Short mmCIF file of C-alpha atoms in Angstrom, two decimals:
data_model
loop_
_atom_site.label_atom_id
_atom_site.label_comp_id
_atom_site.label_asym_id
_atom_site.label_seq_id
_atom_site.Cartn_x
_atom_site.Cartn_y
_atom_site.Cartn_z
CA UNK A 136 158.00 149.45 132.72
CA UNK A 137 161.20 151.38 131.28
CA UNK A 138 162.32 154.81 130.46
CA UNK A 139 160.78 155.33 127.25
CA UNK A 140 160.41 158.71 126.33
CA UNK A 141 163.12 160.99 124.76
CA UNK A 142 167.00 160.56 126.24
CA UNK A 143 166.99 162.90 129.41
CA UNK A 144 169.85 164.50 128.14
CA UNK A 145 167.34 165.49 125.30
CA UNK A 146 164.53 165.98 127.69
CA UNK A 147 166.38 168.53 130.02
CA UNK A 148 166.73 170.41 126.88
CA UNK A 149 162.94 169.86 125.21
CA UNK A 150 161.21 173.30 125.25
CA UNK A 151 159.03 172.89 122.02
CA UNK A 152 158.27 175.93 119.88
CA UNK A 153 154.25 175.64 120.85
CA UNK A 154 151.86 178.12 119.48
CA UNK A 155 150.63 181.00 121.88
CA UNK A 156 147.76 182.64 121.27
CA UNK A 157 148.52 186.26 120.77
CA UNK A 158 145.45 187.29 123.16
CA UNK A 159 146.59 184.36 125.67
CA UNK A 160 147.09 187.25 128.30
CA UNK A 161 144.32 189.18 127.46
CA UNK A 162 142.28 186.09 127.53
CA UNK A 163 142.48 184.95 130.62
CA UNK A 164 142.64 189.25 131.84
CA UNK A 165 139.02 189.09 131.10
CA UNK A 166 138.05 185.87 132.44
CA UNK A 167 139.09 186.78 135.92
CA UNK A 168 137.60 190.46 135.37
CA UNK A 169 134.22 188.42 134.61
CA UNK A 170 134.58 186.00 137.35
CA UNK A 171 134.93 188.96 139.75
CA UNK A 172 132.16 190.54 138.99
CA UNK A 173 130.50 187.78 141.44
CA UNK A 174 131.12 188.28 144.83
CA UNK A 175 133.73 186.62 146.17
CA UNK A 176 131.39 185.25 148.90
CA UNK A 177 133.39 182.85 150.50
CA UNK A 178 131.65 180.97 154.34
CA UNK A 179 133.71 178.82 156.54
CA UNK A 180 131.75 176.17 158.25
CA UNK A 181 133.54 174.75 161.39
CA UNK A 182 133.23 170.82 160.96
CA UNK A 183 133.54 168.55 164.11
CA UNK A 184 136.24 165.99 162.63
CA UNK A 185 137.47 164.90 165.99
CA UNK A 186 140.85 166.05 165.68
CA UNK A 187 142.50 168.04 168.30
CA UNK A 188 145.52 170.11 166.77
CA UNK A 189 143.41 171.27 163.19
CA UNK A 190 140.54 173.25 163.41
CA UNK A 191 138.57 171.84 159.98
CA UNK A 192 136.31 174.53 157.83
CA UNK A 193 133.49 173.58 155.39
CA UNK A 194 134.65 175.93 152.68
CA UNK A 195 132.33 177.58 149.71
CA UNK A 196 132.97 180.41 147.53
CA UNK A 197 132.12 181.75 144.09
CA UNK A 198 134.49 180.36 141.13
CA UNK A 199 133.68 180.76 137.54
CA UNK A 200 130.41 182.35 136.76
CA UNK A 201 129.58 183.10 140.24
CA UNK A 202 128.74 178.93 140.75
CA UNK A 203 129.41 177.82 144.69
CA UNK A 204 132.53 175.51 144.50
CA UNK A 205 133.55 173.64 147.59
CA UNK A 206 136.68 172.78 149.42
CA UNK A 207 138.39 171.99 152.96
CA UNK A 208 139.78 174.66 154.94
CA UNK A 209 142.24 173.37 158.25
CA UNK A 210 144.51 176.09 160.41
CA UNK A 211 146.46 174.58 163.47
CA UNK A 212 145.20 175.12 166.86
CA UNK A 213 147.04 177.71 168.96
CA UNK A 214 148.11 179.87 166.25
CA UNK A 215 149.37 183.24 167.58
CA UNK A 216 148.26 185.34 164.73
CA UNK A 217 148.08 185.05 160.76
CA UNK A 218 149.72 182.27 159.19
CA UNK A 219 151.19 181.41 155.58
CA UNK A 220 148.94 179.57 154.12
CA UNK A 221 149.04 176.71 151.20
CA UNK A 222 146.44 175.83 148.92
CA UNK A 223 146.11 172.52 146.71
CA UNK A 224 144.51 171.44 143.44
CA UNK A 225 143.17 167.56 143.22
CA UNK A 226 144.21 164.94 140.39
CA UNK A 227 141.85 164.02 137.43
CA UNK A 228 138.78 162.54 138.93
CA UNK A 229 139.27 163.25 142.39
CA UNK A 230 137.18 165.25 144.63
CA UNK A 231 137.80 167.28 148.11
CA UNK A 232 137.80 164.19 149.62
CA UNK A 233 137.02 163.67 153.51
CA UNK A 234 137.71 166.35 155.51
CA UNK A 235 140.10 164.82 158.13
CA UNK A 236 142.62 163.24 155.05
CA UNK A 237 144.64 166.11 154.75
CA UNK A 238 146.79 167.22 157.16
CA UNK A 239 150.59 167.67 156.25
CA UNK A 240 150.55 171.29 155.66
CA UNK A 241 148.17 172.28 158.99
CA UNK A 242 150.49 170.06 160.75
CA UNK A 243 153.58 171.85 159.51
CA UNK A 244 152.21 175.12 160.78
CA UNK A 245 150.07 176.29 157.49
CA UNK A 246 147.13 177.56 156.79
CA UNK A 247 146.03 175.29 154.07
CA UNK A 248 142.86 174.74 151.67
CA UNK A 249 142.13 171.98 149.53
CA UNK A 250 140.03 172.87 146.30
CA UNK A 251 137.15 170.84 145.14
CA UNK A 252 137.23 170.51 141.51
CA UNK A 253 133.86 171.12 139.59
CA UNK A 254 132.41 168.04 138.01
CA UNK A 255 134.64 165.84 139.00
CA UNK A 256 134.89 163.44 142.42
CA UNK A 257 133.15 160.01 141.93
CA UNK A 258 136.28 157.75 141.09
CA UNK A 259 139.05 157.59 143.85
CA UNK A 260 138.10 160.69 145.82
CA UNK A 261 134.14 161.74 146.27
CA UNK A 262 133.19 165.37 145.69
CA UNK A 263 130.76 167.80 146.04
CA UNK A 264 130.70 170.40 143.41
CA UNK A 265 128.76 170.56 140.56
CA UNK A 266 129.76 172.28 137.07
CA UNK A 267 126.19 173.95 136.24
CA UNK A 268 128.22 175.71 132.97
CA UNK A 269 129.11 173.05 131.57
CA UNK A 270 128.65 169.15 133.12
CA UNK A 271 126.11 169.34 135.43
CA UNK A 272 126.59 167.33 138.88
CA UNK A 273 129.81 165.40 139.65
CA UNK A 274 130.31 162.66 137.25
CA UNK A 275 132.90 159.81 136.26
CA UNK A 276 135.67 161.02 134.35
CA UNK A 277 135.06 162.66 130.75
CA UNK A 278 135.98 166.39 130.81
CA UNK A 279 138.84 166.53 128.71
CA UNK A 280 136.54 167.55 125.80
CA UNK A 281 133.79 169.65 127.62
CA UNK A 282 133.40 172.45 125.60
CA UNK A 283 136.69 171.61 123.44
CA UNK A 284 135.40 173.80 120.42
CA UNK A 285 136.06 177.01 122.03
CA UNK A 286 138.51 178.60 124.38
CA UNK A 287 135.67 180.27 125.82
CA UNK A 288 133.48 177.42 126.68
CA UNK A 289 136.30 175.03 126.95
CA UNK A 290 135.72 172.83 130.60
CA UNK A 291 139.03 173.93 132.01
CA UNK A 292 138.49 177.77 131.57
CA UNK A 293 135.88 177.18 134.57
CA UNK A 294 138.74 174.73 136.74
CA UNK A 295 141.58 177.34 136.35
CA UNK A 296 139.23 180.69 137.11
CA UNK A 297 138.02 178.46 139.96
CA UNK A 298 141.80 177.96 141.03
CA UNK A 299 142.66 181.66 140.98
CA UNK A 300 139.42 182.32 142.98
CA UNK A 301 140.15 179.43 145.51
CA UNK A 302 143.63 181.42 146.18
CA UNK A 303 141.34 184.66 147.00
CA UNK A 304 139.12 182.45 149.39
CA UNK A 305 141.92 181.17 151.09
CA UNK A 306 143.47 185.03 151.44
CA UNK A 307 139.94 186.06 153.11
CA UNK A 308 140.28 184.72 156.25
CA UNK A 309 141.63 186.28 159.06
CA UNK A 310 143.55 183.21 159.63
CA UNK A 311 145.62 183.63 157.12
CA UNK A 312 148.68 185.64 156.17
CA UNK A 313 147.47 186.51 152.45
CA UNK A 314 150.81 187.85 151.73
CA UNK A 315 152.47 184.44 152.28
CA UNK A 316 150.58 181.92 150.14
CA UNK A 317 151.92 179.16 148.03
CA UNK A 318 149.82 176.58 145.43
CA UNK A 319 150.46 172.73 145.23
CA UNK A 320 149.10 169.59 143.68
CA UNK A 321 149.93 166.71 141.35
CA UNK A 322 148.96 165.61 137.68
CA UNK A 323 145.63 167.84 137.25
CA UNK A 324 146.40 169.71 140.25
CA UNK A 325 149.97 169.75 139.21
CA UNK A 326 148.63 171.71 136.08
CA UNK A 327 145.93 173.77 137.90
CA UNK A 328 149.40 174.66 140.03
CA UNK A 329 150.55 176.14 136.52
CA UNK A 330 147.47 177.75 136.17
CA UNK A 331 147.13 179.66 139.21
CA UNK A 332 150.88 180.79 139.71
CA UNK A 333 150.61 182.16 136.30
CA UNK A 334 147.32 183.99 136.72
CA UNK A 335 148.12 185.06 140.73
CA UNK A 336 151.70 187.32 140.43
CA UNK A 337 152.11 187.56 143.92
CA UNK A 338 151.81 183.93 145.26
CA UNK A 339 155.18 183.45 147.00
CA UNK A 340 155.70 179.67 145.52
CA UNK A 341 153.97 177.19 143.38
CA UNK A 342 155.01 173.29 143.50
CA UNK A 343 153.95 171.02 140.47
CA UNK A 344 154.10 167.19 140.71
CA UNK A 345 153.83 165.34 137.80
CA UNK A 346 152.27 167.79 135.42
CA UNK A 347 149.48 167.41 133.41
CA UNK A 348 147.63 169.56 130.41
CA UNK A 349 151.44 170.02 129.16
CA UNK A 350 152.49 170.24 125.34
CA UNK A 351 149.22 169.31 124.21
CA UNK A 352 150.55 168.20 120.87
CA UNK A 353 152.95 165.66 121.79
CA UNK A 354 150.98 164.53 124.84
CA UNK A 355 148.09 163.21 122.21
CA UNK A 356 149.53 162.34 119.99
CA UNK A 357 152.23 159.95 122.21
CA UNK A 358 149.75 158.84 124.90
CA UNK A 359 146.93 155.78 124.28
CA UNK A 360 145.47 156.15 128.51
CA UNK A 361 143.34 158.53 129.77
CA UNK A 362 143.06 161.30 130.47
CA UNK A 363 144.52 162.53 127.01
CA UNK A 364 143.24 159.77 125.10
CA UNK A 365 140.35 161.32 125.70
CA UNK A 366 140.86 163.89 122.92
CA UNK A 367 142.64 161.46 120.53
CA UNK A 368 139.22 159.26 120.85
CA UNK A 369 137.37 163.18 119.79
CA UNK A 370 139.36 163.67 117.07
CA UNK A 371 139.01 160.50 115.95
CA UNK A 372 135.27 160.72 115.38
CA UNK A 373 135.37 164.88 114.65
CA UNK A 374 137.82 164.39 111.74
CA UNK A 375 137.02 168.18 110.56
CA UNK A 376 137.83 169.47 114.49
CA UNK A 377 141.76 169.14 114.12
CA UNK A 378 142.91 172.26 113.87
CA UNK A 379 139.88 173.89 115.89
CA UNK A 380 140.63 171.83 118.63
CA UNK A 381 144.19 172.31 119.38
CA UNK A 382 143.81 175.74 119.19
CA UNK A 383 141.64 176.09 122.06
CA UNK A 384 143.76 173.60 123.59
CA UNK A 385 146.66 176.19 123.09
CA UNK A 386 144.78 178.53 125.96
CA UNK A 387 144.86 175.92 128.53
CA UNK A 388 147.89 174.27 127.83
CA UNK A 389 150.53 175.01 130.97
CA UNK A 390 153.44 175.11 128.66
CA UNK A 391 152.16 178.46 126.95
CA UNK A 392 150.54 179.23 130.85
CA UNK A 393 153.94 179.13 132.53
CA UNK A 394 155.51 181.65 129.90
CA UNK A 395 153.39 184.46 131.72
CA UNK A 396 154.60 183.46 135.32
CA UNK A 397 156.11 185.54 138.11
CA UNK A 398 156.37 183.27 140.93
CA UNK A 399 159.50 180.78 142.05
CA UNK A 400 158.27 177.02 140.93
CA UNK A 401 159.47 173.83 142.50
CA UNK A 402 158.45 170.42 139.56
CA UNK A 403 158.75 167.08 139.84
CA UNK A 404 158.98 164.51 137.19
CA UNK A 405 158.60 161.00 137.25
CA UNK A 406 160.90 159.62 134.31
CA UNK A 407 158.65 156.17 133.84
CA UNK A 408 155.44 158.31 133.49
CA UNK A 409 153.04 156.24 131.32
CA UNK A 410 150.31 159.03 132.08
CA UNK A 411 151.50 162.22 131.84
CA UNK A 412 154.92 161.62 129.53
CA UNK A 413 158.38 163.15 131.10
CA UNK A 414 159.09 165.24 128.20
CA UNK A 415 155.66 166.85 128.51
CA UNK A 416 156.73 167.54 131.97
CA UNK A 417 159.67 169.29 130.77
CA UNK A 418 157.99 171.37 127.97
CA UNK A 419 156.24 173.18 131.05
CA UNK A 420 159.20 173.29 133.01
CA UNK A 421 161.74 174.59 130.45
CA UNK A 422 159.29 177.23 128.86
CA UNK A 423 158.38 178.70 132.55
CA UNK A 424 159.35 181.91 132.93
CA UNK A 425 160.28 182.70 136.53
CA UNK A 426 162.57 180.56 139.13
CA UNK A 427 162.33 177.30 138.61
CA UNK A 428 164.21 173.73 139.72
CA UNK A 429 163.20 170.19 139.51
CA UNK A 430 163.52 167.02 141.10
CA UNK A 431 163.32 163.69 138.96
CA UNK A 432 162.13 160.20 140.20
CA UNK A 433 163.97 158.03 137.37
CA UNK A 434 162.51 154.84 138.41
CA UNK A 435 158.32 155.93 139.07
CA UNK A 436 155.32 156.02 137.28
CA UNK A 437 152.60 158.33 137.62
CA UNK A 438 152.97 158.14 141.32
CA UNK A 439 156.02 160.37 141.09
CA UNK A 440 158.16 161.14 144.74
CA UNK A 441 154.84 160.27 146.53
CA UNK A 442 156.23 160.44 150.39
CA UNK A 443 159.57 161.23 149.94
CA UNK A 444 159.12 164.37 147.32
CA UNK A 445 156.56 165.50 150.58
CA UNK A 446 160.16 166.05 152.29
CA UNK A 447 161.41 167.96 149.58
CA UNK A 448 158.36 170.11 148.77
CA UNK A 449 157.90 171.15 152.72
CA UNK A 450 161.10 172.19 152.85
CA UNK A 451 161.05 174.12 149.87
CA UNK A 452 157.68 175.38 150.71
CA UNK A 453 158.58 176.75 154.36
CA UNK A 454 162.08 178.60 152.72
CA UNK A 455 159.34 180.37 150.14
CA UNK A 456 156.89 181.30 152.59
CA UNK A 457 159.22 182.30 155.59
#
């Protein structure tokens, strides 16, 4: 493996001239204002996981469409009042998981709720929420193209109102300090990250590993593994979808997402990314709008800071959500 994408002298500087929808804004205005017509509804379940210092919460609310998604929900045991609270977006394929796997954030003091993604969970993570818009039950890996003909039944319009939605859910309970809220998560999550920060104005931080659904057009075009070769593989069979395609792609792609965000951002980047290419990583970081820094792991692949970016990310975390 090697550094092979652009010169990071070059890449520092890459913030492509992408095309933005002109109703981007008033796009996704009207999602949300249709996803909230649906109670919020969201139940905590308390789950016996044996653990002594996190009290664990069977989460469900109502995402996109009203449909039940799922999700973890651990606070720290002998809290003295509301707490800030984190929530976090799974990678491609993964689901919520089991519920005692994560615990950095309650263990640091936070609040913190892990989102199940919808259709997704039965490769490297199980999960528990179906997509009954679009996919059905949870199945192996494929959504890329769900709906790719239209912004409006496009897969990851459900995934990012979901996000925004999880964020309320996580703000509903009393446990929580719903002015103090930050949004994390890697690759997929790293993107639904994008996503929420840019749709929620008042989260207090956002941290992005390793981010995917960036610069559609390179990505592509530049990439032969999944996920994105999952649209080269569409295109290559819907010759006449080209152009239709990559404009709905346009709503959903976090490089055009970021350019509407409020909220301080901490990336990562892993510079021998064979998944989700460095440069797109910077076409997402250089064309967000608000405060922004980022932390580069020359010599990883997909895996990015793993452990050691967890240092960097807590610390950055607690300083936004003091």
């Amino acid at each position: 493996m090697a550094q092979w994408d652009l010169p990071l002298d070059e890449m520092r500087a890459y913030a492509p001239d992408l095309p933005v929808p002109d109703d981007l804004a008033d796009f996704w205005a009207s999602t949300l204002a249709d996803a909230r017509r649906h109670q919020l509804a969201a139940t905590f379940e308390s789950v016996d996981t044996g653990l002594a210092l996190v009290e664990t919460f069977d989460v469900t609310f109502a995402g996109f469409g009203g449909s039940p998604i799922k999700g973890w929900f651990h606070v720290p045991v002998g809290r003295s009042g509301p707490v800030p609270a984190v929530v976090e977006f799974q990678g491609y394929g993964g689901g919520r998981g089991l519920a005692h796997e994560r615990l950095l954030w309650p263990a640091a003091g936070f609040a913190y709720l892990l989102m199940d993604t919808r259709g997704q969970g039965s490769t490297w993570s199980p999960g528990e929420t179906a997509d009954p818009d679009g996919a059905g039950e949870p199945a192996h890996p494929g959504s890329m193209t769900k709906g790719i003909l239209s912004p409006e039944t496009y897969y990851y319009r459900r995934v990012f109102t979901d996000a925004v939605r999880a964020v309320e859910a996580a703000r509903s309970h009393p446990a929580v300090d719903a002015s103090r809220v930050a949004v994390t998560g890697g690759s997929q999550g790293g993107a639904i990250t994008i996503a929420a920060a840019s749709l929620t104005p008042d989260l207090r931080g956002a941290a992005t590993d390793v981010t995917f659904l960036a610069d559609f057009p390179r990505a592509v075009t530049l990439i032969d593994k999944d996920p994105y070769a999952e649209v080269a593989r569409y295109l290559k069979a819907h010759r006449d979808h080209v152009d239709q395609v990559f404009r709905t792609l346009s709503y959903f792609d976090v490089a055009n997402l970021g350019t509407l965000s409020r909220v301080p951002a901490l990336f990562s980047v892993a510079l021998m990314d064979t998944i989700c290419p460095p440069s797109t990583v910077y076409a997402a970081y250089n064309r967000y709008a608000a405060e922004k820094s980022i932390v580069e792991y020359p010599f990883n692949d997909h895996e990015g800071g793993q452990a050691f970016h967890d240092v960097v990310k807590l610390g950055w975390v607690k300083t936004h959500l003091a």
